[in-house]
């Protein structure tokens, strides 16, 4: 992989920090006076650059690995607690530990439904903003 320019490296770091390619572009490059559309386009082009994509991947890898290790350890700890509870014939806590393992693994997804009074629809209030009309004869001469 070729070396990135200092600005490209700054872009990568800012992108990981902010999560916004446009904001990363503004931080890494001289974007003063540029239209937002131009900034968005140039930031998108940078993300499509193979060298930059590779650098972003290499920066993300340790974080992803650390998160997996943490998840793996968390699941192992819950399994150990489940096994201890089951060995003590405390099945309620054993089931709770197993459900917690399932949630941490993404097997269970909690869904919520929002409804209005008595289970009815949610009422939405629409506010329409209207600019005042200025007549020619209302202006000061």
GROMACS .gro file of C-alpha atoms in nm:
model
  141
    1UNK     CA    1   0.000   0.000   0.000
    2UNK     CA    2   0.132   0.343  -0.094
    3UNK     CA    3   0.174   0.608   0.170
    4UNK     CA    4  -0.103   0.858   0.212
    5UNK     CA    5  -0.045   1.230   0.208
    6UNK     CA    6  -0.069   1.404   0.545
    7UNK     CA    7  -0.407   1.549   0.442
    8UNK     CA    8  -0.539   1.204   0.342
    9UNK     CA    9  -0.423   1.061   0.676
   10UNK     CA   10  -0.592   1.352   0.857
   11UNK     CA   11  -0.908   1.283   0.657
   12UNK     CA   12  -0.905   0.917   0.764
   13UNK     CA   13  -0.860   1.001   1.132
   14UNK     CA   14  -1.125   1.274   1.124
   15UNK     CA   15  -1.366   1.042   0.941
   16UNK     CA   16  -1.332   0.775   1.210
   17UNK     CA   17  -1.374   1.036   1.481
   18UNK     CA   18  -1.676   1.217   1.335
   19UNK     CA   19  -1.840   0.950   1.121
   20UNK     CA   20  -1.898   1.217   0.856
   21UNK     CA   21  -1.693   1.222   0.537
   22UNK     CA   22  -1.791   1.584   0.468
   23UNK     CA   23  -1.686   1.698   0.815
   24UNK     CA   24  -1.362   1.501   0.784
   25UNK     CA   25  -1.295   1.675   0.452
   26UNK     CA   26  -1.354   2.016   0.611
   27UNK     CA   27  -1.109   1.933   0.891
   28UNK     CA   28  -0.836   1.790   0.666
   29UNK     CA   29  -0.854   2.018   0.362
   30UNK     CA   30  -0.896   2.387   0.298
   31UNK     CA   31  -1.268   2.389   0.227
   32UNK     CA   32  -1.337   2.752   0.310
   33UNK     CA   33  -1.557   2.905   0.043
   34UNK     CA   34  -1.649   2.569  -0.108
   35UNK     CA   35  -2.013   2.479  -0.164
   36UNK     CA   36  -2.148   2.195   0.052
   37UNK     CA   37  -2.219   1.993  -0.264
   38UNK     CA   38  -1.854   2.020  -0.368
   39UNK     CA   39  -1.735   1.914  -0.023
   40UNK     CA   40  -1.972   1.616  -0.028
   41UNK     CA   41  -1.850   1.513  -0.374
   42UNK     CA   42  -1.481   1.538  -0.287
   43UNK     CA   43  -1.534   1.356   0.043
   44UNK     CA   44  -1.718   1.075  -0.138
   45UNK     CA   45  -1.436   1.051  -0.391
   46UNK     CA   46  -1.187   1.014  -0.109
   47UNK     CA   47  -1.388   0.730   0.044
   48UNK     CA   48  -1.381   0.551  -0.293
   49UNK     CA   49  -1.002   0.582  -0.315
   50UNK     CA   50  -0.855   0.234  -0.262
   51UNK     CA   51  -0.561   0.357  -0.055
   52UNK     CA   52  -0.789   0.552   0.178
   53UNK     CA   53  -1.036   0.262   0.206
   54UNK     CA   54  -0.745   0.034   0.298
   55UNK     CA   55  -0.618   0.278   0.560
   56UNK     CA   56  -0.964   0.310   0.714
   57UNK     CA   57  -0.986  -0.069   0.731
   58UNK     CA   58  -0.647  -0.095   0.900
   59UNK     CA   59  -0.749   0.172   1.154
   60UNK     CA   60  -1.079  -0.006   1.227
   61UNK     CA   61  -0.935  -0.358   1.262
   62UNK     CA   62  -0.793  -0.326   1.617
   63UNK     CA   63  -1.114  -0.167   1.743
   64UNK     CA   64  -1.324  -0.440   1.586
   65UNK     CA   65  -1.096  -0.708   1.729
   66UNK     CA   66  -1.110  -0.559   2.078
   67UNK     CA   67  -1.489  -0.544   2.061
   68UNK     CA   68  -1.508  -0.910   1.959
   69UNK     CA   69  -1.281  -1.012   2.244
   70UNK     CA   70  -1.498  -0.817   2.486
   71UNK     CA   71  -1.814  -0.977   2.349
   72UNK     CA   72  -1.659  -1.323   2.361
   73UNK     CA   73  -1.549  -1.269   2.723
   74UNK     CA   74  -1.893  -1.133   2.813
   75UNK     CA   75  -2.065  -1.438   2.664
   76UNK     CA   76  -1.823  -1.672   2.843
   77UNK     CA   77  -1.888  -1.497   3.175
   78UNK     CA   78  -2.265  -1.528   3.129
   79UNK     CA   79  -2.226  -1.895   3.040
   80UNK     CA   80  -2.020  -1.954   3.356
   81UNK     CA   81  -2.284  -1.780   3.568
   82UNK     CA   82  -2.558  -1.983   3.400
   83UNK     CA   83  -2.371  -2.306   3.470
   84UNK     CA   84  -2.315  -2.211   3.836
   85UNK     CA   85  -2.682  -2.126   3.881
   86UNK     CA   86  -2.789  -2.449   3.713
   87UNK     CA   87  -2.549  -2.655   3.928
   88UNK     CA   88  -2.708  -2.494   4.235
   89UNK     CA   89  -3.052  -2.586   4.097
   90UNK     CA   90  -3.138  -2.217   4.069
   91UNK     CA   91  -3.308  -2.240   3.734
   92UNK     CA   92  -3.457  -1.890   3.729
   93UNK     CA   93  -3.115  -1.720   3.744
   94UNK     CA   94  -2.978  -1.980   3.500
   95UNK     CA   95  -3.250  -1.893   3.249
   96UNK     CA   96  -3.193  -1.520   3.301
   97UNK     CA   97  -2.822  -1.565   3.230
   98UNK     CA   98  -2.898  -1.763   2.915
   99UNK     CA   99  -3.146  -1.500   2.794
  100UNK     CA  100  -2.884  -1.233   2.860
  101UNK     CA  101  -2.637  -1.434   2.648
  102UNK     CA  102  -2.893  -1.449   2.368
  103UNK     CA  103  -2.953  -1.073   2.382
  104UNK     CA  104  -2.580  -0.999   2.381
  105UNK     CA  105  -2.538  -1.229   2.081
  106UNK     CA  106  -2.819  -1.054   1.894
  107UNK     CA  107  -3.055  -1.353   1.902
  108UNK     CA  108  -3.326  -1.151   2.072
  109UNK     CA  109  -3.436  -0.809   1.955
  110UNK     CA  110  -3.667  -0.605   2.172
  111UNK     CA  111  -3.936  -0.428   1.973
  112UNK     CA  112  -4.147  -0.141   2.091
  113UNK     CA  113  -4.466  -0.011   1.940
  114UNK     CA  114  -4.575   0.342   2.006
  115UNK     CA  115  -4.944   0.418   2.010
  116UNK     CA  116  -5.170   0.700   2.111
  117UNK     CA  117  -5.435   0.707   2.385
  118UNK     CA  118  -5.625   0.377   2.432
  119UNK     CA  119  -5.404   0.205   2.175
  120UNK     CA  120  -5.511   0.437   1.895
  121UNK     CA  121  -5.290   0.611   1.644
  122UNK     CA  122  -5.037   0.871   1.749
  123UNK     CA  123  -5.167   1.218   1.679
  124UNK     CA  124  -4.930   1.433   1.478
  125UNK     CA  125  -4.958   1.808   1.475
  126UNK     CA  126  -4.845   1.975   1.157
  127UNK     CA  127  -4.728   2.332   1.177
  128UNK     CA  128  -4.703   2.523   0.855
  129UNK     CA  129  -4.467   2.818   0.847
  130UNK     CA  130  -4.574   3.097   0.617
  131UNK     CA  131  -4.365   3.401   0.531
  132UNK     CA  132  -4.543   3.732   0.580
  133UNK     CA  133  -4.656   3.909   0.266
  134UNK     CA  134  -4.507   4.256   0.228
  135UNK     CA  135  -4.698   4.495   0.004
  136UNK     CA  136  -4.516   4.757  -0.199
  137UNK     CA  137  -4.699   5.043  -0.029
  138UNK     CA  138  -4.592   4.914   0.318
  139UNK     CA  139  -4.224   4.988   0.246
  140UNK     CA  140  -4.064   5.307   0.365
  141UNK     CA  141  -3.958   5.544   0.087
   0.00000   0.00000   0.00000
